[in-house]
Short mmCIF file of C-alpha atoms and ligand atoms in Angstrom, two decimals:
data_model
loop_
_atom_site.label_atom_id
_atom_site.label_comp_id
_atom_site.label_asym_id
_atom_site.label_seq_id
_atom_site.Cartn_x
_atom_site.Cartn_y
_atom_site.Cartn_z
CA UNK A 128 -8.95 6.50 81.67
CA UNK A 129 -12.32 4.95 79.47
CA UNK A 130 -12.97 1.55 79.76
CA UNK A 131 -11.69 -0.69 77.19
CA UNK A 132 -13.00 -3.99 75.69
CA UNK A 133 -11.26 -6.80 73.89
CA UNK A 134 -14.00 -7.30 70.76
CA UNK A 135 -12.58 -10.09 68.78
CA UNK A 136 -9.52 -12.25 68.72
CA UNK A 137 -7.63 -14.30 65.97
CA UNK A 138 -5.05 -17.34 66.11
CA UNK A 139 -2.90 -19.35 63.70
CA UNK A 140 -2.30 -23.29 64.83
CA UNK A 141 0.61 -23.20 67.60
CA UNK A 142 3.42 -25.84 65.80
CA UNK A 143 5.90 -26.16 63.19
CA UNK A 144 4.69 -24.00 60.78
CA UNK A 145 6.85 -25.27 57.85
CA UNK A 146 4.70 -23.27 55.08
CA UNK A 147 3.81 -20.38 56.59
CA UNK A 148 6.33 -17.25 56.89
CA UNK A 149 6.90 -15.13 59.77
CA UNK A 150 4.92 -12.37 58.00
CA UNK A 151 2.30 -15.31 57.01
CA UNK A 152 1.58 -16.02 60.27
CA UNK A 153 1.07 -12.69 61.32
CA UNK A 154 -1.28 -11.60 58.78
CA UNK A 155 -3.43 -14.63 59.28
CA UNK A 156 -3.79 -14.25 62.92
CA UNK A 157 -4.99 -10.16 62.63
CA UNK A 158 -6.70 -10.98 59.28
CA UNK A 159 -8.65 -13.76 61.87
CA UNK A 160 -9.25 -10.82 64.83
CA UNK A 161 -10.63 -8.22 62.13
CA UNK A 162 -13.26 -10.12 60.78
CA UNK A 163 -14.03 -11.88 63.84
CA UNK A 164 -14.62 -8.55 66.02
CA UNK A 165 -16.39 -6.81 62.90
CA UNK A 166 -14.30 -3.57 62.57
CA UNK A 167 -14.01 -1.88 59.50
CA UNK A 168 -10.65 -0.21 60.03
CA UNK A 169 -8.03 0.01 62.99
CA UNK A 170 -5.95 3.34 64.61
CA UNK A 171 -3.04 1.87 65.02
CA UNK A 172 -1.17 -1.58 66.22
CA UNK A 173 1.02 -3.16 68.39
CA UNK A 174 2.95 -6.37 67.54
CA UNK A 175 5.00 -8.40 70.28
CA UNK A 176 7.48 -10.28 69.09
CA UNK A 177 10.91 -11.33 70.97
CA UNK A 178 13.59 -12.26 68.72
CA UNK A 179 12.70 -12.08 64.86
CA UNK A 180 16.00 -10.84 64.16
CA UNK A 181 17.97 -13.57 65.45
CA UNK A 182 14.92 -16.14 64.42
CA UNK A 183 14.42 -14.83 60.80
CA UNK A 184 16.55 -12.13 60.44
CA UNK A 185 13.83 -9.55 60.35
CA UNK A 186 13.74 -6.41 62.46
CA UNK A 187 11.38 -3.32 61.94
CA UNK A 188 8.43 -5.42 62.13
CA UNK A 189 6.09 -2.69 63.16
CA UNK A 190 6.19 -1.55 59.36
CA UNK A 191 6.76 -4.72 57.98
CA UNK A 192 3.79 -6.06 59.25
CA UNK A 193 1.78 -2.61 58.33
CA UNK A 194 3.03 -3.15 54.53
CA UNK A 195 1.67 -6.98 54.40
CA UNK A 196 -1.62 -6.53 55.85
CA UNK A 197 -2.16 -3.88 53.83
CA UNK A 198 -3.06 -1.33 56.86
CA UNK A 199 -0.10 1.11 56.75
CA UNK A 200 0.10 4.34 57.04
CA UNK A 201 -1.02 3.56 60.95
CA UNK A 202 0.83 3.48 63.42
CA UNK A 203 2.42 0.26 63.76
CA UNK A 204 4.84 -0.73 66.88
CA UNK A 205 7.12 -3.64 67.64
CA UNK A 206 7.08 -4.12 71.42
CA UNK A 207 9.64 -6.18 73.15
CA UNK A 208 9.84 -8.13 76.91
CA UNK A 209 11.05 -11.42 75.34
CA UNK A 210 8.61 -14.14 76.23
CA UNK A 211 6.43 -11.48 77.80
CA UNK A 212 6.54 -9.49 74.35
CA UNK A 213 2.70 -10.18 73.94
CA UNK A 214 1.60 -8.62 77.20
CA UNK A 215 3.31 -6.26 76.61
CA UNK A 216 1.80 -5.66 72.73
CA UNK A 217 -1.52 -5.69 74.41
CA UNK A 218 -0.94 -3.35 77.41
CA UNK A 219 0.74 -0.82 74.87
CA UNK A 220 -2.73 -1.06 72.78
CA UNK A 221 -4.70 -0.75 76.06
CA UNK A 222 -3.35 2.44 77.12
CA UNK A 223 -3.55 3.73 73.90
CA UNK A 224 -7.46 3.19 73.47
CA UNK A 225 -7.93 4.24 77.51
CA UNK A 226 -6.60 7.23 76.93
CA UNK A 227 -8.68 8.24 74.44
CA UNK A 228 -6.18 8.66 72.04
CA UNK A 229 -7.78 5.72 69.84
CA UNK A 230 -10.86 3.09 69.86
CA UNK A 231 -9.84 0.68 67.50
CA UNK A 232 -6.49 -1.13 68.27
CA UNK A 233 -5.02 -4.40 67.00
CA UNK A 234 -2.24 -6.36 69.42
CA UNK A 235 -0.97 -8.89 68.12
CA UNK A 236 2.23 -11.35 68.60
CA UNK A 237 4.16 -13.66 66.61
CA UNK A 238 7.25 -15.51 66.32
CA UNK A 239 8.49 -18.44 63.96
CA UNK A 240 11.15 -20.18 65.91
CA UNK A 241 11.87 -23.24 63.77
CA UNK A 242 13.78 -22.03 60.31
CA UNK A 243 16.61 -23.12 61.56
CA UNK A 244 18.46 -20.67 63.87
CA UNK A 245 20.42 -21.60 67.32
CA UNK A 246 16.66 -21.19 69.36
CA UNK A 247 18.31 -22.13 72.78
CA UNK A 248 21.03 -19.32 72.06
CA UNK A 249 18.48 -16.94 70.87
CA UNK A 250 16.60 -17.40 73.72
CA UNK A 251 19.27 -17.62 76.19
CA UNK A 252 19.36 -13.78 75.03
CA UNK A 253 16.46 -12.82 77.18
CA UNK A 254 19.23 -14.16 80.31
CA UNK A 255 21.90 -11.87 81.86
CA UNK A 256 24.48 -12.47 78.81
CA UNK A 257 27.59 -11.44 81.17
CA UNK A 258 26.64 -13.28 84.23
CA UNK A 259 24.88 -16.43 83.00
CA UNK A 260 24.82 -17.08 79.55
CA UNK A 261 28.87 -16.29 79.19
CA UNK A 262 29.50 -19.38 81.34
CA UNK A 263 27.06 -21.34 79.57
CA UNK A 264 23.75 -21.43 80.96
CA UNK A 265 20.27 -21.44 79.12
CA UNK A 266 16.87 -21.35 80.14
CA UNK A 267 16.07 -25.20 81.08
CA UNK A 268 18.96 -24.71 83.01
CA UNK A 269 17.76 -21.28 85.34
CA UNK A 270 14.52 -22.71 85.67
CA UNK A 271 16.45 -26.27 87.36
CA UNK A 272 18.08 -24.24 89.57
CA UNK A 273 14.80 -22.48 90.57
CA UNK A 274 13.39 -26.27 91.08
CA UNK A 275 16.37 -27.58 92.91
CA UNK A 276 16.04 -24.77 94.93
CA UNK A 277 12.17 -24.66 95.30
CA UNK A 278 12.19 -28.65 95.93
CA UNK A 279 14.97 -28.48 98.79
CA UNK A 280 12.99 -25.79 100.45
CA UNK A 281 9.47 -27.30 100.30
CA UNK A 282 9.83 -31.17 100.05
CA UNK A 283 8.19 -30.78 96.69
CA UNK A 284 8.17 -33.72 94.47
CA UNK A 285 8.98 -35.15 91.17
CA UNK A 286 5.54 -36.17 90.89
CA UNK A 287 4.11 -33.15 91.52
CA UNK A 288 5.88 -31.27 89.12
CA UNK A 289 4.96 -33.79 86.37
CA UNK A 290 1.09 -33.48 87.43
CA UNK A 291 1.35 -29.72 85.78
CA UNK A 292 2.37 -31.74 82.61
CA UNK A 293 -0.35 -34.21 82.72
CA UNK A 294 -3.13 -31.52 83.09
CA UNK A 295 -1.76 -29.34 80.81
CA UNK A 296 -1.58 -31.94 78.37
CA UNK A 297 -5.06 -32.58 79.50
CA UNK A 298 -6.09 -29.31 78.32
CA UNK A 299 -3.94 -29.13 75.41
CA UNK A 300 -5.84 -32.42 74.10
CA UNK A 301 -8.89 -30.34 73.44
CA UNK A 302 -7.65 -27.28 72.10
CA UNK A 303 -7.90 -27.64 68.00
CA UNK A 304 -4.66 -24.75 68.07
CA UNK A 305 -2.54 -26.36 70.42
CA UNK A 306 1.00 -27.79 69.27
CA UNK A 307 0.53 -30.90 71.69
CA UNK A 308 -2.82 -32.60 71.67
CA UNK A 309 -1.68 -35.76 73.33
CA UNK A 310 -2.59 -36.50 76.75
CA UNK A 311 0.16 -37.90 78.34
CA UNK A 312 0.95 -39.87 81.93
CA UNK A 313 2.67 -39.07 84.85
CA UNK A 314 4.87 -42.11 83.61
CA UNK A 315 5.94 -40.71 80.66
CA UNK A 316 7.11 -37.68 82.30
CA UNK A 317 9.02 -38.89 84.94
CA UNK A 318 10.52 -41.37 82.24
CA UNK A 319 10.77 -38.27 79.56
CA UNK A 320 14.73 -37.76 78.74
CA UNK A 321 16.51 -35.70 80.91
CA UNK A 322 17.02 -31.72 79.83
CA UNK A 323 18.39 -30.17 83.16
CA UNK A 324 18.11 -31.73 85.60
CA UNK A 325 15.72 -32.06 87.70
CA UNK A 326 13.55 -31.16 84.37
CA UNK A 327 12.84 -33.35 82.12
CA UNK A 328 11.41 -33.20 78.02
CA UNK A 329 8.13 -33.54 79.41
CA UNK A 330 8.48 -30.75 82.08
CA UNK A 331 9.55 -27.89 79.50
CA UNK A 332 7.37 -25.78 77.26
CA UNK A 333 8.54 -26.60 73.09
CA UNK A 334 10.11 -24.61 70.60
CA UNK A 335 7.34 -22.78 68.44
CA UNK A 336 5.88 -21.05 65.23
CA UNK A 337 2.49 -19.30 65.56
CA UNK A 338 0.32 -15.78 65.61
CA UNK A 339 -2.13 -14.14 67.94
CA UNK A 340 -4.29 -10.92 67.48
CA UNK A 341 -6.68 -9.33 69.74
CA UNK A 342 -8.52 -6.01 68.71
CA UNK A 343 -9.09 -3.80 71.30
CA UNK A 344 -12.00 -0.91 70.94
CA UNK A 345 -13.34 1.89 73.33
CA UNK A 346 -16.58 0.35 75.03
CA UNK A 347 -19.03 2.60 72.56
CA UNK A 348 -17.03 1.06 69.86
CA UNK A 349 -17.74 -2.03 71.51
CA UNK A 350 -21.37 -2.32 72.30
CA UNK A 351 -21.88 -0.82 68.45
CA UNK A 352 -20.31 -3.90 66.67
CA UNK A 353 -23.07 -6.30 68.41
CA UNK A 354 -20.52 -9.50 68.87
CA UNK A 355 -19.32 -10.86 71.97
CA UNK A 356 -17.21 -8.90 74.00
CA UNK A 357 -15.18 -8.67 77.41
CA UNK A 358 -13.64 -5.72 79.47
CA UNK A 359 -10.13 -5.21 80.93
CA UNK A 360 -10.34 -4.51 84.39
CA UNK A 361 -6.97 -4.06 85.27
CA UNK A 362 -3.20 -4.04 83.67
CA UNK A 363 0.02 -4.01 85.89
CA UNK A 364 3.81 -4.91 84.95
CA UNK A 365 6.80 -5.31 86.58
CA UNK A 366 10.76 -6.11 86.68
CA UNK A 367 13.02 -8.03 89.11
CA UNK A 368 17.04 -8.28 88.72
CA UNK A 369 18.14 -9.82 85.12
CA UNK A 370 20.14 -12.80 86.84
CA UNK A 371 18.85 -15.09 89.18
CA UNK A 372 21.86 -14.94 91.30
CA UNK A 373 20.75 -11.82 92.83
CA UNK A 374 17.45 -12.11 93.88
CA UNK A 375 16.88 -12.62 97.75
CA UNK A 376 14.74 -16.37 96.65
CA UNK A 377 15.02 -18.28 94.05
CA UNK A 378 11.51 -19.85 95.07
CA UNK A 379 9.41 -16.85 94.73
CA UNK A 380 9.20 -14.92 91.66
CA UNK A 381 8.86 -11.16 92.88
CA UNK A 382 8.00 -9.58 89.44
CA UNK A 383 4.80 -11.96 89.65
CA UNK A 384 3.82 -11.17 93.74
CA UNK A 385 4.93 -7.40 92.73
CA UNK A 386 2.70 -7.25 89.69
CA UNK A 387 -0.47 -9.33 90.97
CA UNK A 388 -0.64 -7.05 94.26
CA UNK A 389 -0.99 -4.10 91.76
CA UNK A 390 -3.48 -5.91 89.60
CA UNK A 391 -5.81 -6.82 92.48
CA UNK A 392 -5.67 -3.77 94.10
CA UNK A 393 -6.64 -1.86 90.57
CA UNK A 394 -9.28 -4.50 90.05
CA UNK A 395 -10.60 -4.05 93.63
CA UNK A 396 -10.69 -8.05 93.89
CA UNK A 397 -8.91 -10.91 95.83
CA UNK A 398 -7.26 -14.18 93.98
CA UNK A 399 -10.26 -16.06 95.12
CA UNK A 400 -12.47 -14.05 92.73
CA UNK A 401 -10.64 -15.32 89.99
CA UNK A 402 -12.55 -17.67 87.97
CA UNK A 403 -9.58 -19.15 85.89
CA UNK A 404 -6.09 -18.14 85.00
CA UNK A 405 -3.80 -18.41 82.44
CA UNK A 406 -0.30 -18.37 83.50
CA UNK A 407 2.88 -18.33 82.24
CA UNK A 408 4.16 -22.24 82.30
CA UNK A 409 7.30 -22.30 79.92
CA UNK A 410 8.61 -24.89 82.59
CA UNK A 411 5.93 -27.15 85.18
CA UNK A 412 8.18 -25.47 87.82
CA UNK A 413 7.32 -22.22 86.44
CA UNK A 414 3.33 -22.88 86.53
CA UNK A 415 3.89 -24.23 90.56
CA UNK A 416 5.65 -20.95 91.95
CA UNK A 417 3.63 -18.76 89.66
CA UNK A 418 0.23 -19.67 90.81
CA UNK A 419 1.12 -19.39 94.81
CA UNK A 420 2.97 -15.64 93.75
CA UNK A 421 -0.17 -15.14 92.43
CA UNK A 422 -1.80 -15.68 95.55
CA UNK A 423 -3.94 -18.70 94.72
CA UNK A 424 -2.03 -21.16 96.95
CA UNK A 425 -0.12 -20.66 99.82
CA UNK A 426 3.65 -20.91 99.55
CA UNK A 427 5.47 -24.24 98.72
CA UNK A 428 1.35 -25.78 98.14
CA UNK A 429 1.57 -25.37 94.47
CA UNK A 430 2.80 -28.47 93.47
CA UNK A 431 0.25 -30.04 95.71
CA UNK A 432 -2.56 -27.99 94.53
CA UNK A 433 -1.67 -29.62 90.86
CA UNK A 434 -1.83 -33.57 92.45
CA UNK A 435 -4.47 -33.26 94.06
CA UNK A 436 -6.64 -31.81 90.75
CA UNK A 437 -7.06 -28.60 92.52
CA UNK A 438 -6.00 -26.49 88.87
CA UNK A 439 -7.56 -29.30 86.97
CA UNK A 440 -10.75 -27.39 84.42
CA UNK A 441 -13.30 -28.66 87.00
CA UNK A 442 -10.74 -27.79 90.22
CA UNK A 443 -10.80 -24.87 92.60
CA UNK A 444 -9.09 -22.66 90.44
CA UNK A 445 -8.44 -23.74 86.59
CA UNK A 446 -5.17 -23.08 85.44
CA UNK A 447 -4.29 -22.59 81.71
CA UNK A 448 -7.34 -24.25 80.30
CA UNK A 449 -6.23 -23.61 76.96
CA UNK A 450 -2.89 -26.53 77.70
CA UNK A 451 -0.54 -23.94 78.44
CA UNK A 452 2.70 -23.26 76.92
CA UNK A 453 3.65 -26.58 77.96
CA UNK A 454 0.74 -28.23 75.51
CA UNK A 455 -0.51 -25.48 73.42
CA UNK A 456 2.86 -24.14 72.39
CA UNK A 457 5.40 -21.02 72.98
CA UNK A 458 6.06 -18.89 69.72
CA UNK A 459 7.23 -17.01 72.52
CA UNK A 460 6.11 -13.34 70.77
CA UNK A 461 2.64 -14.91 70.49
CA UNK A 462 2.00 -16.14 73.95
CA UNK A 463 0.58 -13.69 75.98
CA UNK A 464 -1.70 -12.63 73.26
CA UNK A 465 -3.05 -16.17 72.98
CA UNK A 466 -3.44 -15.89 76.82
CA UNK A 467 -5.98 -13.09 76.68
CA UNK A 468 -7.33 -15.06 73.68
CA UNK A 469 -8.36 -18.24 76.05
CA UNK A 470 -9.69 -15.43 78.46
CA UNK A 471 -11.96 -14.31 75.79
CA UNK A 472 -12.95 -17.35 74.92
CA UNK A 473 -13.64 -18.73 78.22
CA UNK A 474 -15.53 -15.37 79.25
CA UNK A 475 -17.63 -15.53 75.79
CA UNK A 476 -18.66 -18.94 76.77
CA UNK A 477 -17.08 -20.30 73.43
CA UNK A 478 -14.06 -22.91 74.69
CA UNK A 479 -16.20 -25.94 74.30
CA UNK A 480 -15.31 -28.94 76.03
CA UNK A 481 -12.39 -26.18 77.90
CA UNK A 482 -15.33 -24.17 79.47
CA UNK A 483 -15.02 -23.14 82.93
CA UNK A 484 -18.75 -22.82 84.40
CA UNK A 485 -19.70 -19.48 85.46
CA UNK A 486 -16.74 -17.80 84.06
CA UNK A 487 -16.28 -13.94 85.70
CA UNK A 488 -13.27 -13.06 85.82
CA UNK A 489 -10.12 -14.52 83.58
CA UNK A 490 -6.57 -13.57 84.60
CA UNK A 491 -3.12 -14.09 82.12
CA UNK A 492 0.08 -13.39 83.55
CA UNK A 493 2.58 -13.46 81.25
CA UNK A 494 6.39 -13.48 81.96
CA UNK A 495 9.68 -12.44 80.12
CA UNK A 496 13.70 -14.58 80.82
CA UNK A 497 13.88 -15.91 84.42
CA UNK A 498 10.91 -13.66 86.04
CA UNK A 499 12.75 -10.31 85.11
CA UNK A 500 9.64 -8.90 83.63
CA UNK A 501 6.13 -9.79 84.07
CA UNK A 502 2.57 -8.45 82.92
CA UNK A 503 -0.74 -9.27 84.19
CA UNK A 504 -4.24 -8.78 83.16
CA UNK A 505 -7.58 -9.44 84.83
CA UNK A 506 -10.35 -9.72 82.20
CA UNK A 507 -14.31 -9.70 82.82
CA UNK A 508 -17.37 -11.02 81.32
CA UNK A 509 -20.06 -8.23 80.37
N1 COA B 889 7.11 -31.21 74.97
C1 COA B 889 6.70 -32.37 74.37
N2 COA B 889 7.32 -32.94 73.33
C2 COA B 889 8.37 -32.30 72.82
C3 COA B 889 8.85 -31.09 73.36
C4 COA B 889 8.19 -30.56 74.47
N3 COA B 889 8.60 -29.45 75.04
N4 COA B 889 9.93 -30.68 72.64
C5 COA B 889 10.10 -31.61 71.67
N5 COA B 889 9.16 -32.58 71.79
C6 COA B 889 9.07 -33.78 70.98
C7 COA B 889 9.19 -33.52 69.50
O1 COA B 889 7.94 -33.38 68.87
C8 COA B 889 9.90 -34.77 69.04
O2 COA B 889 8.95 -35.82 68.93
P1 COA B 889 9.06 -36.88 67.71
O3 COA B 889 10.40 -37.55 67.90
O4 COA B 889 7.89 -37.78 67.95
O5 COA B 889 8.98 -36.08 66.47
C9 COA B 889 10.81 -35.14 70.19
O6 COA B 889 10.18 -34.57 71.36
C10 COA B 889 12.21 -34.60 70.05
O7 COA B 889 12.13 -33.28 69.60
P2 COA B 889 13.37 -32.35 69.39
O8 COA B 889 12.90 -31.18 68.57
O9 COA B 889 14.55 -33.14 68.89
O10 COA B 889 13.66 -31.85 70.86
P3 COA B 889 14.91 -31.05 71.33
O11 COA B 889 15.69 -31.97 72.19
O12 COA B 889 15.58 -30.35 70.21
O13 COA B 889 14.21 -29.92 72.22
C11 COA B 889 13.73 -29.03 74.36
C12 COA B 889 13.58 -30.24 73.42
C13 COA B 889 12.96 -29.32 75.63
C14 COA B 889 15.19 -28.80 74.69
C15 COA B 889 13.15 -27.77 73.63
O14 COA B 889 11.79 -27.99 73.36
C16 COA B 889 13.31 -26.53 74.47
O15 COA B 889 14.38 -25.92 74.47
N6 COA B 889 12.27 -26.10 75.20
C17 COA B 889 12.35 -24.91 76.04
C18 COA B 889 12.06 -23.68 75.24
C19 COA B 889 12.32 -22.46 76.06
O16 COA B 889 13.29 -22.35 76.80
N7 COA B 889 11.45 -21.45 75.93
C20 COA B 889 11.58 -20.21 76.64
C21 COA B 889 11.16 -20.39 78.04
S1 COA B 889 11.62 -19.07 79.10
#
């Protein structure tokens, strides 16, 4: 395997994108990443996107997408792990330039979530349809249960849950792309209306439109197109059971303790060498088990770690600088390539008032349904 870089990066506002098509968005987002990294062509691409079907009605969007930004006859793959669809876009395009096989790839992801179609059922989709779904629950409802459950076990509370809100929001304020650029209180979350319970409006990420696009490029590639760059220093991935009734906890999220041990080990480093991390926040609950599976916190501290500031852009260990999906928005195709966007930025010292100081290493964990699939990255500054 040859190293591999991430040389430029593109991104459409995170919203309601009432005038832009799904193709739109798409082709603005990887017209963005091509002229931004400086390549004059690319091998082949990726595109992550979890639903378009059921969204838009549009499936075989690898040559869709090839046709309307005017690339085809590459290669050109749809890649699917529903809200984990972007990681997995980019570690498809990853492997592909480490293995020699190409040095110019394009990953992108995309979905447009608000023309109109039953989102909740479309995303309930990404749940165990027999066991779950059939007798009528969705995803603001799995990820209560995992609260409940999580807030029972470690005297977690409401508060703390709602800090991961307020900082994200925090973060979201200063991010020009992000859906939400409100700051908001810890009153107006606890007072948000109620979704499932214990989760509240406030606590969930929204429904989204919006694009991401990352090329990717062997390091000679790389160091040729003189413009900022980072490496990928490790990719791992993994799956748990489908339902959430059968897992052994419903407090830990094994796909993400599973898939960082991997990651660490390839990387040869420790979650304290971790400069900043984008994780996966669709719920606050989400963000609070994630970052101690993670290893940044020990179990049942999460929540804490958020009070007390310890995430917070200037804290012990940033988490999702960019706002999250809870601020910056969760076209659900699009997230984890917007992830590894934030890590660019951060790493290329370009996220303005967002910058973490002395930014080395940038992880994104991205994660598909209840925790049934997850993908990690760890990303370095050159
Ligand atoms: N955060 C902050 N504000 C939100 C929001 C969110 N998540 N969702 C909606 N809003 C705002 C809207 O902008 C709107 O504000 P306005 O009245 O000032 O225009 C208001 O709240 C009501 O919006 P509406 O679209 O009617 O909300 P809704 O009740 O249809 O949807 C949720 C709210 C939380 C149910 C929906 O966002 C949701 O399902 N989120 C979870 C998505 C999900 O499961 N993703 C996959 C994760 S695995």
């Amino acid at each position: 395997m040859r190293d591999v870089a991430v040389v430029g990066v593109g991104i459409t506002k995170f919203g309601e994108l009432w005038k832009d098509s799904f193709r739109d968005i798409f082709v603005e987002a990887s017209l963005k990443a091509i002229e931004n990294s400086g390549v004059d062509h690319i091998d082949s691409m990726y595109i992550g996107t979890m639903s378009s079907g059921l969204f838009v009605g549009q499936e075989h969007v690898g040559a869709v997408m090839a046709d309307y930004l005017g690339v085809a006859p590459i290669p050109a793959t749809r890649v699917e792990s529903a809200c984990a669809s972007g990681g997995a876009a980019f570690r498809s395009a990853f492997f592909e330039v480490a293995s020699g096989h190409s040095d110019i790839v394009l990953a992108g992801g995309v979905e447009k979530m608000t023309d109109g179609a039953d989102v909740t059922e479309a995303l309930a989709t990404a749940a165990d349809q027999e066991y779950e779904v059939y007798h009528g629950i969705t995803f603001p409802g799995l990820y209560a249960m995992i609260a409940r459950s999580y807030m029972h076990d470690y005297k977690t509370t409401r508060e703390q849950l709602a800090a991961v809100a307020v900082k994200n929001h925090k973060n979201g304020s200063m991010n020009p792309n992000a859906q939400f650029r409100s700051p908001i209180t810890l009153e107006q979350v606890m007072k948000s209306t109620m979704v499932a319970n214990p989760l509240r409006l406030l606590d969930c990420s929204p429904v989204s439109d919006g694009g991401a696009a990352v090329i990717l490029a062997s390091l000679d590639v790389a160091k040729k197109l003189k413009r900022p760059f980072i490496k990928i220093k490790a990719s791992s991935q993994s799956s748990d059971t489908i339902a959430l009734h059968s897992r052994e906890s419903l407090t830990s999220l094994k796909c993400v303790s599973v898939a960082a041990e991997k990651v660490f080990k390839q990387a040869k480093l420790k979650p304290k060498d971790i400069s900043f991390a984008e994780v996966h926040d669709c719920f606050t609950i989400a963000e609070v088990v994630v970052t101690e599976d993670l290893g940044f916190f020990e179990k049942g501290k999460g929540g804490e770690a958020a009070e007390k500031g310890m995430t917070a852009i200037d804290g012990k260990i940033p988490i999702n600088t960019s706002g999250g999906l809870k601020s910056k928005g969760h076209p659900v195709g699009a997230t984890g390539i917007a992830q590894i966007i934030e890590c660019y930025e951060q790493l290329t010292g370009q996220s303005g008032e967002r910058q973490v100081k002395k930014a080395k290493y940038g992880l994104a964990q991205n994660m598909g349904g209840s925790g049934a699939s997850c993908i990690i990255h760890i990303l370095e500054a050159v």
